[in-house]
mmCIF file of C-alpha atoms in Angstrom:
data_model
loop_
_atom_site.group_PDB
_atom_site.id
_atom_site.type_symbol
_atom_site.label_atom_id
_atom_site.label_comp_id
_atom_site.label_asym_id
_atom_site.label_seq_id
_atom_site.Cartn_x
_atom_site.Cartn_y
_atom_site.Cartn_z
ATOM 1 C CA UNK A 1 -25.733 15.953 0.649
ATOM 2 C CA UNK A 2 -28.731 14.940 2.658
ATOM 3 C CA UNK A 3 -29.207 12.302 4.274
ATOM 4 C CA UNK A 4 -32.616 10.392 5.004
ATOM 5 C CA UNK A 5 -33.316 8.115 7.800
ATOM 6 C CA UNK A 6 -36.402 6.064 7.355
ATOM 7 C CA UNK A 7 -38.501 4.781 10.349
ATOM 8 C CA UNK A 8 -38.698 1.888 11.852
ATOM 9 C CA UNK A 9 -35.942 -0.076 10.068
ATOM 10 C CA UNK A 10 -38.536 -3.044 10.168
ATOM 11 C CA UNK A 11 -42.563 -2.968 10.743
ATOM 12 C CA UNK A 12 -44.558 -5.525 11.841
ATOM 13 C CA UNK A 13 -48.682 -5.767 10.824
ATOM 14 C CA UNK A 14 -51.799 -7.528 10.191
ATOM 15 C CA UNK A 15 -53.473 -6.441 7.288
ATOM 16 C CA UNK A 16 -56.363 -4.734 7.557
ATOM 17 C CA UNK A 17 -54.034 -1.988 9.827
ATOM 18 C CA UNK A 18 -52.849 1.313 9.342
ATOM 19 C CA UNK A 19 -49.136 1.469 8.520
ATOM 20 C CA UNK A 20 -47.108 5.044 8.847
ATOM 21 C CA UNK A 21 -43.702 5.213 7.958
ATOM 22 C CA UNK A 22 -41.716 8.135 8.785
ATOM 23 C CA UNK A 23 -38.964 9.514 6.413
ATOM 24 C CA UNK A 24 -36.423 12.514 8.450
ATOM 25 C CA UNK A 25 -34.333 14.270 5.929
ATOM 26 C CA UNK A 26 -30.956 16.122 6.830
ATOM 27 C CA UNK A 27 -31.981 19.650 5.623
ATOM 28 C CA UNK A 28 -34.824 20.814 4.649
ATOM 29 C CA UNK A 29 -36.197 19.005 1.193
ATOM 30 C CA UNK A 30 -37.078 22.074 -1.078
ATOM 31 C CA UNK A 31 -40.233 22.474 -3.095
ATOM 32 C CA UNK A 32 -41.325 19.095 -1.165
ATOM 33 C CA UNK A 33 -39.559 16.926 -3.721
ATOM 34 C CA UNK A 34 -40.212 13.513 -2.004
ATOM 35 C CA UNK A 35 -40.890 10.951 -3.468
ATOM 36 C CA UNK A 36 -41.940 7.101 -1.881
ATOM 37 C CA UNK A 37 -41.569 4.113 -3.379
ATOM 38 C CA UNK A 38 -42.529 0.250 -3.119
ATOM 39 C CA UNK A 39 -39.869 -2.749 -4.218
ATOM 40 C CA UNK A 40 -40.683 -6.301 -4.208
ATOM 41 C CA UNK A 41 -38.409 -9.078 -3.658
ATOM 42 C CA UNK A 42 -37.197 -9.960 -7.590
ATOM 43 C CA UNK A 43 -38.955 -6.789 -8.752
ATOM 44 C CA UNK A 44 -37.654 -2.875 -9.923
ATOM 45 C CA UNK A 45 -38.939 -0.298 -7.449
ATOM 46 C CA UNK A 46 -42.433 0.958 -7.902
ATOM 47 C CA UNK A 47 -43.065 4.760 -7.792
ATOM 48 C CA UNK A 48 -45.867 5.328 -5.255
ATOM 49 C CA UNK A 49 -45.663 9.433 -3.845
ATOM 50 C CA UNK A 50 -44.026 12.151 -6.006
ATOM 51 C CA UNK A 51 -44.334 15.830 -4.199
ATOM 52 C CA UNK A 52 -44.709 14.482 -1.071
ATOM 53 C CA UNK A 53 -48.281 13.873 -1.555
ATOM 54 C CA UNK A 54 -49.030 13.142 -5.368
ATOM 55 C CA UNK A 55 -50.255 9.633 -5.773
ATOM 56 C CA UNK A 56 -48.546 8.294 -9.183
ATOM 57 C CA UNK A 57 -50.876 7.066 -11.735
ATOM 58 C CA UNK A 58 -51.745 3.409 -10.948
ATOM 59 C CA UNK A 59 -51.183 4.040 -7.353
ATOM 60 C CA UNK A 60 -53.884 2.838 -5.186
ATOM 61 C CA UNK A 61 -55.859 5.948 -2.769
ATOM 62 C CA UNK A 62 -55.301 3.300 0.482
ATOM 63 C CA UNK A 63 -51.607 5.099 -0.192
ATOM 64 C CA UNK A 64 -51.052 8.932 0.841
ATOM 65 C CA UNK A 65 -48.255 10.822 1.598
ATOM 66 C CA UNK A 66 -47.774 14.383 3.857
ATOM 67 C CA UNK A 67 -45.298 16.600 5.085
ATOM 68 C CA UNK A 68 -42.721 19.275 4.160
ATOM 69 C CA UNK A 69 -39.083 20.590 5.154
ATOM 70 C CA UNK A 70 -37.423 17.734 7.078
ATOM 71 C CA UNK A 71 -40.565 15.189 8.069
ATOM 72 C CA UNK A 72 -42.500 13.293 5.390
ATOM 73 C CA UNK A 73 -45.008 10.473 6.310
ATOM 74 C CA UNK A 74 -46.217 7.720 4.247
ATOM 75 C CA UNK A 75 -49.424 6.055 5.213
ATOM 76 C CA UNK A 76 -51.463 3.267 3.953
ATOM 77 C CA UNK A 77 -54.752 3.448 5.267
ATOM 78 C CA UNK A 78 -55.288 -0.356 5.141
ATOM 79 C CA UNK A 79 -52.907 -3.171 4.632
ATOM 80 C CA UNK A 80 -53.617 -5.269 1.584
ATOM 81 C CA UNK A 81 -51.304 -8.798 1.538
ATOM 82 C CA UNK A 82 -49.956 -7.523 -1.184
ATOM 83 C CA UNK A 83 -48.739 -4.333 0.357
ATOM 84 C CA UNK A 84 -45.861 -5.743 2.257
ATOM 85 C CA UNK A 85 -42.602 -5.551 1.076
ATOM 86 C CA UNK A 86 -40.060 -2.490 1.388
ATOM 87 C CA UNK A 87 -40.616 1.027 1.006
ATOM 88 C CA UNK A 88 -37.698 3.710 -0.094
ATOM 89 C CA UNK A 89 -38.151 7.375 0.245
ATOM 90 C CA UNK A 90 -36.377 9.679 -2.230
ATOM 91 C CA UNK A 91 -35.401 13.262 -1.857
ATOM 92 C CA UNK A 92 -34.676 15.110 -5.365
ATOM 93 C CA UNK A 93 -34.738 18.552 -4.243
ATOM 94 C CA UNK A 94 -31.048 18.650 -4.592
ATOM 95 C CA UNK A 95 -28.205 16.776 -6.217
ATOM 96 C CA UNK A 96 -27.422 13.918 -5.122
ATOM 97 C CA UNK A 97 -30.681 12.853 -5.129
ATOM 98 C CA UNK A 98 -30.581 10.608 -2.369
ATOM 99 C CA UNK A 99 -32.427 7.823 -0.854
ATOM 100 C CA UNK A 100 -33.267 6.388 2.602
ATOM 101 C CA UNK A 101 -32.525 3.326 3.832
ATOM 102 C CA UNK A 102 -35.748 1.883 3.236
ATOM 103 C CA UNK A 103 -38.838 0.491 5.995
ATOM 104 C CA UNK A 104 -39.454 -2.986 5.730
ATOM 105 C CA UNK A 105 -42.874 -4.130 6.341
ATOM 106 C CA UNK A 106 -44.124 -7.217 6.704
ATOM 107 C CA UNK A 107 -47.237 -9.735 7.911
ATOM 108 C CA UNK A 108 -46.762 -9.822 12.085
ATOM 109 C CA UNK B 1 -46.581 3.133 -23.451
ATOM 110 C CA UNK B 2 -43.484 3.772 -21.507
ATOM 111 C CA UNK B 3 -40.497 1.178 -21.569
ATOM 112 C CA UNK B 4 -36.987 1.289 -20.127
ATOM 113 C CA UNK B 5 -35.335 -1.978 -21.771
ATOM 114 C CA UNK B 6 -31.666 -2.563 -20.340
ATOM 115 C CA UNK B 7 -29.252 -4.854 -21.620
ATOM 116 C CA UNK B 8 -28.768 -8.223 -20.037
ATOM 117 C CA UNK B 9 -27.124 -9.576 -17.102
ATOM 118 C CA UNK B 10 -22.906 -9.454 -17.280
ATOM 119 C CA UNK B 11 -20.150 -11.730 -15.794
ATOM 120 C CA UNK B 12 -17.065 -9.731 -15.536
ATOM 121 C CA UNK B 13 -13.344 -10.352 -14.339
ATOM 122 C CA UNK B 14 -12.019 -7.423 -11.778
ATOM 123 C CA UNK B 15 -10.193 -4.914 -14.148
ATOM 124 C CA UNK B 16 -12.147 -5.618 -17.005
ATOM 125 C CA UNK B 17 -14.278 -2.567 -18.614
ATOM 126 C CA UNK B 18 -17.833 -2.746 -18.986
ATOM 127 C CA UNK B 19 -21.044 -0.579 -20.765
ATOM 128 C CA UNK B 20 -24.400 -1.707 -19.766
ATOM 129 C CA UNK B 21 -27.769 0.194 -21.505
ATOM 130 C CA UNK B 22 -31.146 1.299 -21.020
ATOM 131 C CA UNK B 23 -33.275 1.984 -23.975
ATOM 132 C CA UNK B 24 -36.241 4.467 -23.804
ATOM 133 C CA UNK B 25 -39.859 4.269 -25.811
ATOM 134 C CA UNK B 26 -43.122 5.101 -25.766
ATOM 135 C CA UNK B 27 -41.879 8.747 -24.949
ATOM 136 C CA UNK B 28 -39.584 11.863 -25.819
ATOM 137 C CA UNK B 29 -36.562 10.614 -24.650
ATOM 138 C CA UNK B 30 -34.544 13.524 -24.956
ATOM 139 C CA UNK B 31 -36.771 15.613 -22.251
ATOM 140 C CA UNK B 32 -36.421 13.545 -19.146
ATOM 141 C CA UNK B 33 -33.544 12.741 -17.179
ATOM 142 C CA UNK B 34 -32.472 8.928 -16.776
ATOM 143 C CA UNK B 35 -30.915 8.416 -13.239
ATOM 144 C CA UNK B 36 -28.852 4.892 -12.513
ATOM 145 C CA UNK B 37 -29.638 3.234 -9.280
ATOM 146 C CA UNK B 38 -27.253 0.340 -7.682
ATOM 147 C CA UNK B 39 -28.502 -1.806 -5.420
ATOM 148 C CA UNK B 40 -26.100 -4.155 -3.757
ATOM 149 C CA UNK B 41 -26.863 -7.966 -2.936
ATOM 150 C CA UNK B 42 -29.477 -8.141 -0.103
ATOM 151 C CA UNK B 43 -29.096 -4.004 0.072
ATOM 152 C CA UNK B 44 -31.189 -1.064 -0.342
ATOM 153 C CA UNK B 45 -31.266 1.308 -3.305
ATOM 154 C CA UNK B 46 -28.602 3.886 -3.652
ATOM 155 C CA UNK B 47 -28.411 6.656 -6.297
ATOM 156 C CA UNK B 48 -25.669 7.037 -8.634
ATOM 157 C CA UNK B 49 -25.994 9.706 -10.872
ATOM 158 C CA UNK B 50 -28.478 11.012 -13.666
ATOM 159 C CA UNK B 51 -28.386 12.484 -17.751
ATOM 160 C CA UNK B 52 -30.413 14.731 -19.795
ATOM 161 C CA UNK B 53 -30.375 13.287 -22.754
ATOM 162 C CA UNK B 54 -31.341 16.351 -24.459
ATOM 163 C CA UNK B 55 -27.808 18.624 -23.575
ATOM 164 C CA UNK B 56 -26.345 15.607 -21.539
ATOM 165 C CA UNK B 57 -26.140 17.303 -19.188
ATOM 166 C CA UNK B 58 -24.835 14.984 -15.788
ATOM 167 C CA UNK B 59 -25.035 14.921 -12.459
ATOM 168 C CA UNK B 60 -23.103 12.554 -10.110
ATOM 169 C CA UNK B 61 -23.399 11.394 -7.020
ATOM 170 C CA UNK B 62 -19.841 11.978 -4.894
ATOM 171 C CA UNK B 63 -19.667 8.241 -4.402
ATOM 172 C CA UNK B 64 -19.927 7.462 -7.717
ATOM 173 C CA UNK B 65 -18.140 10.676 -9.357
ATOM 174 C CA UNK B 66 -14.750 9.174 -10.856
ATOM 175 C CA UNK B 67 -15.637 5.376 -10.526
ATOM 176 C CA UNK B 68 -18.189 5.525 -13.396
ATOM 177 C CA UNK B 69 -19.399 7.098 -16.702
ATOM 178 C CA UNK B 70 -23.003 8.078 -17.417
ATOM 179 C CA UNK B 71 -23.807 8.747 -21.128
ATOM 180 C CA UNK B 72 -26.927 8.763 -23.426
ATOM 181 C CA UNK B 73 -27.613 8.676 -27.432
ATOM 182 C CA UNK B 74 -30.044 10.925 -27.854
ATOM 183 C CA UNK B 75 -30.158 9.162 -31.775
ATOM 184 C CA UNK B 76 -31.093 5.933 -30.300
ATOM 185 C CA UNK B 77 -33.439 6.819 -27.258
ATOM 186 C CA UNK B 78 -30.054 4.890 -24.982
ATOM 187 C CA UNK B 79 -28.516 5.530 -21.480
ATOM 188 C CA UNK B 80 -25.529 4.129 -20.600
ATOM 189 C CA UNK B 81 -23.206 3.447 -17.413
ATOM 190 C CA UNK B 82 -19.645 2.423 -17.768
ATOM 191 C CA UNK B 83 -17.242 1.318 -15.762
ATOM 192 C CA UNK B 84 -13.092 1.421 -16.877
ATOM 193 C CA UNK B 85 -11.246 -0.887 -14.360
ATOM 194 C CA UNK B 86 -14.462 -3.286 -12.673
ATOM 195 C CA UNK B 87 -14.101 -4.055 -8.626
ATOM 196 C CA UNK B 88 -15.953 -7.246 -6.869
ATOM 197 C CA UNK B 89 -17.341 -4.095 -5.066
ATOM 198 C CA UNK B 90 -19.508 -3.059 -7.968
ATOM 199 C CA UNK B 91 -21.428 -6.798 -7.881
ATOM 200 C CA UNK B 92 -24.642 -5.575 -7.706
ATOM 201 C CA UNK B 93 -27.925 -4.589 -9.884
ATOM 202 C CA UNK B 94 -27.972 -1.531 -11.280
ATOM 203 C CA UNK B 95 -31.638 0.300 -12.540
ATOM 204 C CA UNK B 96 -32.149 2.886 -14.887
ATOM 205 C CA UNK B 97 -35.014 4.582 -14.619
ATOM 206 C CA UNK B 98 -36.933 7.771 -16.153
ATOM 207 C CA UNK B 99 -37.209 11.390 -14.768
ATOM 208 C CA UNK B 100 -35.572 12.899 -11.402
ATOM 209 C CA UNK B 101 -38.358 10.863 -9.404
ATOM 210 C CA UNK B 102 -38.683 7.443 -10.813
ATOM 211 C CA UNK B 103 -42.045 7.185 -13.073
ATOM 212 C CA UNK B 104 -40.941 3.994 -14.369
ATOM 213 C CA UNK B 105 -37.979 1.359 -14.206
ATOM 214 C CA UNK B 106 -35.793 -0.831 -16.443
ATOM 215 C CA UNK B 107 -35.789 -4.303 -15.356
ATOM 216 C CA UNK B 108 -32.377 -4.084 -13.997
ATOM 217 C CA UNK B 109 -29.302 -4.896 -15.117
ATOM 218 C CA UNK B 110 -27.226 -8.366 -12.949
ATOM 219 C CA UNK B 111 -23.269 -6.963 -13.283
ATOM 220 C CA UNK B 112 -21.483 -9.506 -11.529
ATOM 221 C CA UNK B 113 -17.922 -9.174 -11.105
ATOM 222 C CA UNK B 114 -15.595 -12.426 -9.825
ATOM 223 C CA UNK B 115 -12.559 -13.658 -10.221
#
């Protein structure tokens, strides 16, 4: 099974900032099947990344994602209020298609 | 349009059997895969297993292999996720969702199991 650890646990900006969260996986995520994802308190998760870098249709271009095998990054380029809240990472290169812990980011 | 419609929030007793549902339109149903998500009180998201509707075909995760059941109705466009004997443990809401990357969500299912 892999495992992904998300970091920082907790992130703390103004918007108008750059935010990068970092998602480590286990073993290496194959074919870069990654995805990211955005869940609001009282809301269903929101898919943001698929591919490790695909924006999902309705996803705004401040969001972008990189990286292959174990590192993946997602960054938003600048903070809307509306951005903060938690982000999950997802790994479905292999059953069980895990997910990290989440990165929760919110107004310093 | 796409819609995943689940059924509504449940209030169980521990032991007690239960079959929540997620209902697919706007789509083929029987070509994607429909994964369940639980997410605990105050918790993050944690995936439990997912269907093909088309051969239903299944794929658990090892946590969840044995504790619950996930079926689909390829006739009616409907997931399912069943539990046999219900724990306070499995309190929680539980997502369906569409496709081995979520492209879109259910609203969520509120299983609440007390005494």
């Amino acid at each position: 099974e892999i495992v992904l650890t998300q970091s920082p646990a907790t992130l703390s900006l103004s918007p108008g900032e750059r935010a990068t969260l970092s998602c480590r996986a286990s073993q290496s995520v194959s074919n870069r099947y990654l995805a990211w994802y955005q869940q609001k308190p009282g809301q269903a998760p929101r898919l943001l990344i698929y591919g490790a870098s695909s924006r999902a249709t309705g996803s705004p271009d401040r969001f972008s994602g990189s990286g292959s095998g174990t590192d993946f990054t997602l960054t938003i380029s600048r903070l809307e209020p509306e951005d903060f809240a938690v982000y999950y990472c997802q790994q479905y290169g292999g059953s069980p298609y895990t997910f990290g812990q989440g990165t929760k980011l919110e107004i310093k | 349009e796409v819609q995943l419609v689940q059924s509504g929030a449940e209030v169980k007793k521990p032991g007690e059997s239960l079959k929540i549902s997620c209902k697919g339109s706007g789509y083929s149903f029987s070509t994607y895969w429909i994964a369940w998500v639980r997410q605990m009180p105050g918790k993050g998201l944690e995936w439990m297993g997912v269907i093909f509707p088309a051969d239903s075909e299944t794929r658990y995760s090892p946590s969840f292999q044995g504790q619950v059941t996930i079926s689909a109705d390829k006739s009616i466009s409907t997931a399912y996720l069943q539990w046999g004997s219900l724990k306070a443990s499995d309190t929680a809401m539980y997502y369906c969702a569409r496709h081995l990357y979520g492209t879109d969500w259910g609203q969520g299912t509120l299983v609440t199991v007390s005494s």
